[in-house]
Amino acid sequence: MTQNPLERVERRGPQMLWPRRSPRESEENGRGAWIAVISTVVVFGLLIALALNSQYWPAVQRQFFNWGHFKTSFPLVLDGFWLDVKMFIVAEILILVIGLAVAMARSLRGPAYTPLRLLMIGYIDLARGLPLLLLILLMGFGIPSLRLPGVPNSALFWGVAALVFSYSAYTAEVYRAGIDSVPESQRMSARSIGLTQGQALWHVIVPQAVRNVIPALLNGFVSLQKDVALVFVLGVREGLREADIYNARTFNYTSYIAAAVLFLLVSIPVARFTDWYSDRQRKRMQAMST
Amino acid sequence: MKVRWRLLSVLMILALVAVACGDDDATTSSTGPAAASCELADLDLVSPGQLTVATGEPAFPPWVGTPTGDNFDEPESGVGFESAVVYAVAEEMGFSADQVVWVRVGFDEAIGVGPKNFDFNLQQYTITAERDEVVDFSDPYYSNAQALVAFADNPIANATTFADLADARFGVQVGTTSLDYIENVIQPSTTVSVYDSTVDAKSALEADQIDGLVVDVATAYYITAVEIPGSVVVATFGAPADAPDEFGMLFEEGNPLRDCVNVALSALRADGTLTSLEEQWLVDAGGAIIISE
């Protein structure tokens, strides 16, 4: 039995991952920090000074950063923003499932699966080739206009459907990259112990594939979390639309700042988590290869 | 560490001082006193010697162009109510027709901060106190009413009271006063859907996502006559007396030209020109019932 590679690193000490600094290096790091602080202050200070000194700054402040308007518009925007959150959760779950199914269907080998593979390639090309906004408009207004019996006509339903349609294709490609990154020997050994092609994919390939692409999937989370707002073109009263209504009513843009704050509150933690996770993943990989 | 923070705070203070000092000369010089004279030569114009007027892109009939399609989206033609009003105002102020230059500015763009590339902008802006804090409006050039458009076979096509409309699904265009009207006066049980344009709202009507569309009365007659076969103007709504729905020309905040345009507008109102232009370009709302209770 071989040792767990992580344990091995642990025993050798952390210098494998974080080399101990020599005195000379720490001195250089100290100077680096100084330069970082000074250049940061100078650059941001100049940018802020430039903005605040503009002749129109008082007007911009009144129109974009108005505390009174912020307080009035925030509850309205927040109300709509809950709908964004709900749309995001429902869409993301469907996307993760459908994307994986599409990627697996596309990864099946053998001539018998050719029609299925072609269908999946066609779907991915179509869904990724069309602007998301166009898909939302086409599906949201187009399909209900046909008035097909039994088909829902809700704008919310078709808006989320368009998001799922588009994002599942991207996500399928992320999964596929993961599936391709698993060494061929894994598939062959799985087949050699008697697993069918589907079993080999599901039990051996996919678990490794998914672990490899989690940072990329999380990146898709961040992207979707903002794109759900696009459903507003169908008349859905989500956060961005509420901000838009407030702006049109008052000619003041602070409501957009309120919406921006809400979107950032959700997306920044996810982005930081993605960074943290990728970092951990990378260190594990490094540890395994030492 | 300590030294570094001290330096940081010194630099920050320096930056703040620089900002504070620079702020002094940033006065808003654009809000000068009203122009004493409305003589052509004394006017403070965006481009000297011409009247630069903005409208939407595209500009819709019956405001620009006629419902029959004549000169659609051609404000230079003088065809359509708003286009005709601009040429009448220009003439009253002493401009010749070819001194009127049109530019296209989106609804949102026009209300932004900063200098404008037009002398005034008209695209059915309803005058409200909130908007007036950000821009300036001329006196009203048109008194608007809201109207309800629906397909003739929809149950709400027979509505005669607000109670008949309580459960209807409404759609409006963002930036119109129609939304406030529905939410404050009709108070329907379903959330009102809000669209970027009347085009999208019409798509939703055709997709049966909404029962009725509330728009300006003149737009309503255009939609039913030309754009959506099978639709009717169900009713017009009486505007509340304390909140009239009136269109004004939009000026950059503090633009003294506004006073001169107002002088021209009141002359056109006094001699009946505005009324006759309305009769010429805007379909009479006589057919539909008025719902006010």
XYZ file of C-alpha atoms in Angstrom:
583
model
C 0.000 0.000 0.000
C 1.266 3.437 -0.800
C 0.973 6.247 1.698
C -1.587 8.953 1.350
C 0.420 11.620 -0.503
C -1.095 14.387 1.582
C 0.093 12.770 4.773
C 3.554 12.519 3.363
C 3.693 16.218 2.709
C 2.346 16.924 6.148
C 5.160 15.003 7.773
C 7.859 16.602 5.729
C 6.614 19.957 6.875
C 4.955 22.853 5.171
C 8.151 24.119 3.542
C 7.292 21.911 0.577
C 4.377 24.202 -0.219
C 5.439 27.464 1.360
C 9.232 27.760 1.140
C 10.777 29.313 4.227
C 12.020 32.821 3.565
C 15.674 33.680 3.793
C 16.405 36.988 5.610
C 17.332 38.574 2.321
C 14.027 37.546 0.774
C 11.998 38.948 3.663
C 13.725 42.255 3.224
C 12.798 42.284 -0.438
C 9.224 41.367 0.459
C 9.129 44.288 2.864
C 10.134 46.674 0.124
C 7.590 45.054 -2.201
C 4.827 45.722 0.299
C 5.881 49.358 0.518
C 5.756 49.735 -3.231
C 2.370 48.001 -3.301
C 0.929 50.362 -0.681
C 2.295 53.506 -2.301
C 1.260 52.618 -5.837
C -2.218 51.550 -4.653
C -2.786 54.799 -2.770
C -1.438 56.933 -5.619
C -3.435 55.180 -8.349
C -6.735 55.040 -6.464
C -6.191 58.489 -4.984
C -5.698 59.949 -8.461
C -8.744 58.158 -9.853
C -10.940 59.322 -6.969
C -9.558 62.863 -7.196
C -10.258 62.871 -10.918
C -13.882 61.810 -10.385
C -14.512 64.191 -7.462
C -12.998 67.147 -9.281
C -15.150 66.732 -12.348
C -17.448 69.655 -12.911
C -20.379 67.250 -12.952
C -19.526 65.342 -9.788
C -22.196 67.082 -7.664
C -24.801 66.189 -10.285
C -23.521 62.617 -10.551
C -23.597 62.269 -6.801
C -27.163 63.557 -6.682
C -28.287 61.190 -9.420
C -26.333 58.022 -8.646
C -25.374 58.133 -4.976
C -28.358 59.707 -3.332
C -28.960 58.333 0.155
C -32.619 59.347 0.247
C -33.335 57.621 -3.051
C -31.302 54.617 -1.899
C -33.446 54.202 1.179
C -36.679 54.541 -0.811
C -35.713 52.268 -3.672
C -33.869 49.542 -1.756
C -36.957 47.732 -0.362
C -38.591 47.786 -3.812
C -35.488 46.408 -5.499
C -35.003 43.834 -2.730
C -38.553 42.630 -3.269
C -37.797 41.940 -6.914
C -34.374 40.551 -6.078
C -35.929 37.622 -4.164
C -37.396 36.527 -7.453
C -33.882 36.629 -8.962
C -32.631 34.403 -6.155
C -35.481 31.937 -6.618
C -35.008 31.844 -10.395
C -31.293 31.297 -9.868
C -31.738 28.338 -7.515
C -34.310 26.567 -9.692
C -32.333 27.197 -12.895
C -28.976 26.189 -11.412
C -30.259 22.810 -10.170
C -31.782 22.018 -13.576
C -28.633 23.190 -15.364
C -26.325 20.986 -13.294
C -28.485 17.927 -13.978
C -29.228 18.543 -17.650
C -25.665 19.659 -18.423
C -24.281 16.439 -16.968
C -26.778 14.317 -18.892
C -25.880 16.069 -22.149
C -22.141 15.702 -21.506
C -22.523 12.013 -20.731
C -24.633 11.424 -23.826
C -22.011 13.181 -25.895
C -19.208 11.115 -24.350
C -20.696 7.719 -25.175
C -18.516 5.735 -27.582
C -19.629 3.426 -30.343
C -21.403 3.777 -33.694
C -24.837 2.979 -32.251
C -24.797 6.229 -30.267
C -24.009 8.428 -33.275
C -27.536 9.921 -33.624
C -27.583 10.798 -29.915
C -24.140 12.375 -30.126
C -25.092 14.379 -33.213
C -28.257 15.579 -31.481
C -26.250 16.729 -28.466
C -23.647 18.486 -30.624
C -26.458 20.199 -32.531
C -28.109 21.338 -29.318
C -24.845 22.651 -27.842
C -23.982 24.545 -31.026
C -27.438 26.078 -31.192
C -27.705 27.024 -27.529
C -24.200 28.465 -27.317
C -24.382 30.195 -30.665
C -27.405 32.350 -29.840
C -27.259 35.435 -27.620
C -29.014 34.686 -24.331
C -31.231 37.747 -24.645
C -32.410 36.583 -28.049
C -33.230 33.136 -26.657
C -35.214 34.678 -23.813
C -37.204 36.884 -26.176
C -37.810 34.087 -28.683
C -38.858 31.515 -26.101
C -40.660 33.953 -23.799
C -42.816 35.657 -26.419
C -42.586 33.192 -29.312
C -43.624 29.862 -27.849
C -46.645 31.176 -25.884
C -47.826 32.990 -29.028
C -48.373 29.600 -30.635
C -51.030 28.959 -27.960
C -50.331 25.238 -27.948
C -52.734 23.361 -25.704
C -51.183 22.212 -22.435
C -48.072 24.349 -22.882
C -47.596 26.960 -20.144
C -47.498 30.541 -21.349
C -46.043 32.204 -18.270
C -43.226 34.637 -18.998
C -41.435 33.538 -15.830
C -41.573 29.879 -16.900
C -40.165 30.522 -20.364
C -37.595 32.976 -19.095
C -36.149 30.381 -16.743
C -36.474 27.740 -19.482
C -34.358 29.896 -21.814
C -31.703 30.329 -19.104
C -31.611 26.573 -18.542
C -31.490 25.906 -22.287
C -28.508 28.202 -22.777
C -26.530 27.498 -19.613
C -26.960 23.718 -19.818
C -25.033 23.747 -23.097
C -22.099 25.667 -21.587
C -22.201 23.488 -18.497
C -22.257 20.327 -20.613
C -19.049 21.483 -22.257
C -17.479 22.131 -18.860
C -18.411 18.625 -17.759
C -17.081 17.222 -21.030
C -13.739 18.934 -20.499
C -13.696 17.220 -17.105
C -14.593 13.852 -18.619
C -11.840 14.227 -21.230
C -9.332 15.129 -18.535
C -9.733 11.745 -16.846
C -6.962 9.486 -18.188
C -8.081 6.941 -20.775
C -6.620 4.179 -18.606
C -9.440 4.784 -16.080
C -12.065 4.014 -18.668
C -10.199 0.975 -19.908
C -9.643 -0.494 -16.458
C -13.299 0.052 -15.623
C -14.354 -1.736 -18.801
C -11.862 -4.539 -18.154
C -13.437 -5.408 -14.813
C -16.744 -5.872 -16.603
C -18.543 -2.520 -16.217
C -20.715 -1.462 -19.144
C -19.898 1.798 -20.915
C -22.597 3.651 -18.981
C -21.526 2.183 -15.653
C -17.897 3.068 -16.318
C -18.918 6.665 -17.080
C -21.194 7.037 -14.093
C -19.156 5.224 -11.422
C -15.582 5.855 -12.501
C -15.204 8.728 -14.944
C -17.856 11.232 -13.823
C -16.875 11.440 -10.133
C -13.291 12.262 -11.094
C -14.416 14.553 -13.913
C -16.733 16.590 -11.708
C -14.053 17.095 -9.078
C -11.733 18.463 -11.738
C -14.207 21.045 -13.029
C -15.822 22.318 -9.831
C -14.076 25.729 -10.078
C -15.345 26.108 -13.649
C -18.858 25.127 -12.547
C -18.743 27.683 -9.733
C -17.676 30.285 -12.270
C -20.870 29.451 -14.160
C -22.822 30.003 -10.919
C -21.509 33.559 -10.671
C -22.365 34.235 -14.274
C -25.898 32.823 -14.033
C -26.560 34.696 -10.820
C -26.375 37.945 -12.804
C -27.919 36.707 -16.030
C -31.219 35.729 -14.384
C -31.925 39.470 -14.404
C -32.242 39.340 -18.204
C -35.678 37.780 -17.766
C -36.876 41.337 -17.091
C -37.332 41.845 -20.850
C -40.346 39.551 -20.633
C -42.049 41.917 -18.216
C -41.064 39.922 -15.122
C -40.740 42.201 -12.099
C -37.358 41.083 -10.773
C -34.760 43.281 -9.077
C -33.254 45.015 -12.096
C -36.697 45.810 -13.509
C -37.804 47.292 -10.196
C -34.689 49.480 -10.255
C -35.527 50.415 -13.834
C -39.091 51.374 -12.910
C -37.841 53.524 -10.050
C -35.360 55.230 -12.365
C -37.977 55.927 -15.008
C -40.313 57.362 -12.379
C -37.798 59.672 -10.728
C -35.034 60.068 -13.332
C -32.647 59.055 -10.517
C -30.138 56.225 -10.950
C -29.532 55.389 -7.296
C -31.961 52.479 -7.582
C -29.472 50.842 -9.962
C -26.795 51.198 -7.286
C -29.158 49.457 -4.860
C -29.564 46.616 -7.369
C -25.795 46.478 -7.897
C -25.209 46.178 -4.147
C -27.628 43.249 -3.944
C -26.090 41.393 -6.882
C -22.596 41.932 -5.468
C -23.668 40.711 -2.029
C -24.454 37.365 -3.614
C -21.782 37.076 -6.289
C -18.693 38.183 -4.329
C -18.946 35.408 -1.697
C -19.362 32.833 -4.480
C -16.353 34.264 -6.320
C -14.209 34.179 -3.168
C -15.349 30.624 -2.466
C -14.362 29.636 -6.015
C -10.899 31.127 -5.500
C -10.501 29.395 -2.173
C -11.619 26.073 -3.593
C -9.391 26.276 -6.698
C -6.468 27.153 -4.492
C -7.088 24.174 -2.260
C -7.475 21.942 -5.301
C -4.219 23.196 -6.790
C -2.305 22.622 -3.566
C -3.666 19.103 -3.323
C -2.572 18.418 -6.859
C 0.883 19.784 -6.142
C 1.070 17.675 -3.023
C 0.085 14.574 -4.930
C 2.700 15.104 -7.610
C 5.552 15.593 -5.104
C 4.253 47.562 10.165
C 3.633 50.659 12.248
C 5.716 52.831 9.936
C 3.889 51.555 6.892
C 0.454 52.444 8.284
C 1.671 55.885 9.241
C 2.855 56.503 5.709
C -0.415 55.156 4.376
C -2.449 57.566 6.468
C -0.233 60.500 5.513
C -0.713 59.694 1.846
C -4.453 59.336 2.312
C -4.667 62.700 4.057
C -2.677 64.236 1.221
C -5.040 62.709 -1.310
C -8.051 64.021 0.606
C -6.548 67.503 0.798
C -5.910 67.438 -2.942
C -9.510 66.416 -3.532
C -10.917 69.017 -1.162
C -8.862 71.827 -2.697
C -9.787 70.887 -6.213
C -13.456 70.915 -5.334
C -13.670 74.679 -4.835
C -13.828 75.751 -8.458
C -16.357 73.059 -9.410
C -19.368 75.317 -9.481
C -22.408 74.572 -11.583
C -22.140 77.498 -13.927
C -24.796 76.079 -16.260
C -27.619 77.365 -14.072
C -27.396 80.981 -15.071
C -30.191 83.550 -14.921
C -33.007 83.347 -17.439
C -32.214 84.929 -20.800
C -33.467 88.456 -20.829
C -34.365 88.350 -24.497
C -35.859 85.753 -26.790
C -34.470 87.412 -29.913
C -32.965 84.780 -32.182
C -29.488 86.291 -31.884
C -29.567 86.240 -28.069
C -30.574 82.583 -27.664
C -28.128 80.234 -25.982
C -28.226 77.255 -28.362
C -26.328 73.972 -28.456
C -25.273 74.740 -32.041
C -25.379 78.444 -32.901
C -27.951 79.443 -35.506
C -29.999 76.250 -35.349
C -32.595 74.651 -33.097
C -31.420 71.150 -32.166
C -34.375 68.975 -31.212
C -34.185 65.397 -29.957
C -36.705 62.602 -30.193
C -36.708 58.828 -29.736
C -35.205 56.186 -31.972
C -37.423 55.089 -33.630
C -40.084 57.739 -33.174
C -43.565 56.261 -33.397
C -46.764 57.487 -34.983
C -48.990 59.290 -34.325
C -46.326 61.430 -32.607
C -43.956 61.311 -35.556
C -45.391 60.079 -38.848
C -48.986 59.054 -39.401
C -50.785 55.803 -38.591
C -51.194 55.173 -42.317
C -47.414 54.880 -42.557
C -46.708 58.218 -44.213
C -43.267 59.505 -43.201
C -42.873 56.899 -40.473
C -39.932 57.844 -38.209
C -39.153 61.000 -40.189
C -39.448 63.954 -37.812
C -37.950 66.221 -40.514
C -41.170 65.791 -42.485
C -43.309 67.730 -40.014
C -45.749 64.824 -40.197
C -47.127 63.611 -36.866
C -48.196 65.601 -33.813
C -44.880 66.158 -32.022
C -43.036 66.879 -35.233
C -45.685 69.421 -36.226
C -45.568 71.055 -32.783
C -41.789 71.485 -33.044
C -42.022 73.233 -36.408
C -44.803 75.472 -35.107
C -42.729 76.392 -32.027
C -39.632 76.987 -34.171
C -41.534 79.281 -36.501
C -43.010 81.184 -33.573
C -39.491 81.689 -32.192
C -38.245 82.964 -35.551
C -36.444 79.912 -36.904
C -36.936 78.780 -40.469
C -37.870 75.144 -41.012
C -34.408 74.221 -42.275
C -32.823 75.660 -39.127
C -34.481 72.855 -37.172
C -32.041 69.929 -36.798
C -33.162 66.609 -35.334
C -31.036 64.276 -33.253
C -32.000 60.901 -31.782
C -31.647 60.282 -28.067
C -32.967 57.304 -26.107
C -35.409 57.874 -23.260
C -32.829 56.864 -20.633
C -29.970 58.722 -22.255
C -31.843 61.999 -22.257
C -32.367 61.945 -18.501
C -28.709 61.295 -17.655
C -26.280 63.684 -16.012
C -24.080 66.023 -17.999
C -24.328 68.295 -20.977
C -27.007 67.564 -23.559
C -26.531 67.483 -27.289
C -29.993 68.944 -27.843
C -31.787 72.188 -27.054
C -34.871 70.253 -26.068
C -36.189 66.732 -26.326
C -39.739 65.607 -26.809
C -40.889 61.999 -26.778
C -44.063 61.997 -24.693
C -42.353 62.848 -21.427
C -44.958 63.220 -18.728
C -44.149 66.123 -16.432
C -43.753 65.023 -12.808
C -42.328 66.827 -9.794
C -39.740 64.070 -9.221
C -38.415 64.280 -12.769
C -38.453 68.067 -12.599
C -35.735 67.915 -9.947
C -33.306 66.433 -12.470
C -34.284 68.165 -15.712
C -36.491 71.098 -16.695
C -39.800 70.830 -18.529
C -41.592 73.304 -20.738
C -45.229 74.073 -20.117
C -47.394 71.169 -21.288
C -48.006 70.912 -25.026
C -50.480 68.032 -24.727
C -52.905 66.701 -22.135
C -52.790 62.951 -22.069
C -55.201 60.251 -20.945
C -54.573 56.541 -20.436
C -56.396 53.930 -22.473
C -56.862 50.183 -22.168
C -56.200 47.947 -25.177
C -57.334 44.305 -25.241
C -58.398 41.684 -27.729
C -62.100 41.919 -28.522
C -62.645 38.325 -27.329
C -61.006 38.865 -23.921
C -63.495 39.136 -21.023
C -62.100 42.520 -19.986
C -63.154 43.975 -23.348
C -66.604 44.384 -21.782
C -65.418 46.102 -18.605
C -67.243 49.235 -17.559
C -66.019 49.736 -13.976
C -62.724 49.371 -12.125
C -64.249 46.359 -10.326
C -64.483 44.556 -13.679
C -60.730 45.052 -14.069
C -59.676 43.971 -10.579
C -58.484 40.507 -11.627
C -57.049 41.431 -15.011
C -53.374 40.925 -15.877
C -52.044 44.300 -17.039
C -48.942 45.221 -18.978
C -47.335 48.644 -19.433
C -44.217 50.187 -20.884
C -41.571 51.228 -18.369
C -41.229 54.975 -17.897
C -44.870 55.654 -18.646
C -47.249 56.993 -16.060
C -49.568 54.106 -16.935
C -47.941 51.918 -14.272
C -48.616 54.393 -11.474
C -52.139 54.830 -12.750
C -52.926 51.100 -12.678
C -51.277 50.463 -9.319
C -52.733 53.497 -7.586
C -56.164 53.749 -9.158
C -57.212 50.323 -10.487
C -55.170 48.321 -7.937
C -55.426 44.931 -9.660
C -54.781 41.668 -7.766
C -52.042 40.516 -10.196
C -48.645 42.229 -10.374
C -48.492 44.543 -13.369
C -45.934 43.382 -15.963
C -43.508 46.061 -17.116
C -41.860 46.049 -20.543
C -39.067 47.971 -22.229
C -41.249 49.116 -25.077
C -44.833 48.985 -26.243
C -43.578 46.506 -28.855
C -42.695 43.998 -26.121
C -45.961 44.693 -24.316
C -47.812 43.933 -27.543
C -45.900 40.639 -27.852
C -47.022 39.738 -24.337
C -50.613 40.593 -25.279
C -50.374 38.322 -28.310
C -48.791 35.578 -26.170
C -51.734 35.829 -23.751
C -49.371 36.686 -20.909
C -51.430 39.793 -20.176
C -55.109 40.593 -20.686
C -54.745 44.269 -21.348
C -52.210 46.893 -22.220
C -52.447 50.398 -20.798
C -50.909 53.122 -22.989
C -51.405 56.749 -23.922
C -54.750 57.207 -25.607
C -53.275 58.273 -28.958
C -50.894 55.310 -28.975
C -53.815 53.026 -28.113
C -55.712 54.082 -31.218
C -52.635 53.588 -33.339
C -52.062 50.078 -31.930
C -55.633 48.947 -32.485
C -55.920 50.498 -35.933
C -52.603 49.346 -37.365
C -50.502 47.065 -35.236
C -52.640 44.394 -33.573
C -55.541 43.206 -35.674
C -58.439 42.111 -33.489
C -57.608 44.445 -30.629
C -59.869 47.223 -29.417
C -59.657 50.269 -27.207
C -61.737 49.069 -24.273
C -61.899 52.374 -22.456
C -60.068 55.525 -21.597
C -59.409 56.463 -18.004
C -60.071 59.868 -16.559
C -56.837 61.266 -15.094
C -57.113 62.190 -11.414
C -57.586 65.967 -11.122
C -54.691 66.332 -8.682
C -52.271 64.478 -10.970
C -52.871 65.464 -14.578
C -50.884 63.565 -17.182
C -49.302 66.237 -19.378
C -46.436 66.047 -21.864
C -43.612 68.572 -21.720
C -40.451 69.235 -23.665
C -37.377 68.195 -21.710
C -34.478 70.648 -21.186
C -31.178 70.327 -19.424
C -31.632 71.560 -15.852
C -31.383 75.357 -15.810
C -31.420 75.919 -19.572
C -32.720 79.501 -20.070
C -34.061 78.575 -23.508
C -36.996 76.945 -21.731
C -38.574 80.324 -20.973
C -38.472 81.335 -24.635
C -40.041 78.043 -25.724
C -42.782 78.626 -23.136
C -43.470 82.052 -24.625
C -43.881 80.424 -28.042
C -46.068 77.623 -26.646
C -48.453 80.003 -24.934
C -48.811 82.014 -28.152
C -49.620 78.794 -30.038
C -52.161 77.815 -27.397
C -53.774 81.253 -27.461
C -54.230 81.342 -31.245
C -55.608 77.769 -31.358
C -52.683 76.242 -33.247
C -52.052 73.513 -30.645
C -55.695 72.442 -30.693
C -55.843 72.281 -34.459
C -52.623 70.258 -34.619
C -54.131 67.802 -32.140
C -57.213 67.502 -34.299
C -55.078 67.047 -37.385
C -52.730 64.333 -36.085
C -54.289 62.610 -33.103
C -57.304 60.400 -33.561
C -60.335 61.547 -31.678
C -60.993 59.390 -28.624
C -64.731 59.762 -28.992
C -65.557 56.078 -29.520
C -64.418 54.522 -26.268
C -66.188 54.763 -22.951
C -64.492 56.539 -20.073
C -64.005 54.504 -16.912
C -63.504 56.600 -13.833
C -64.965 54.551 -11.004
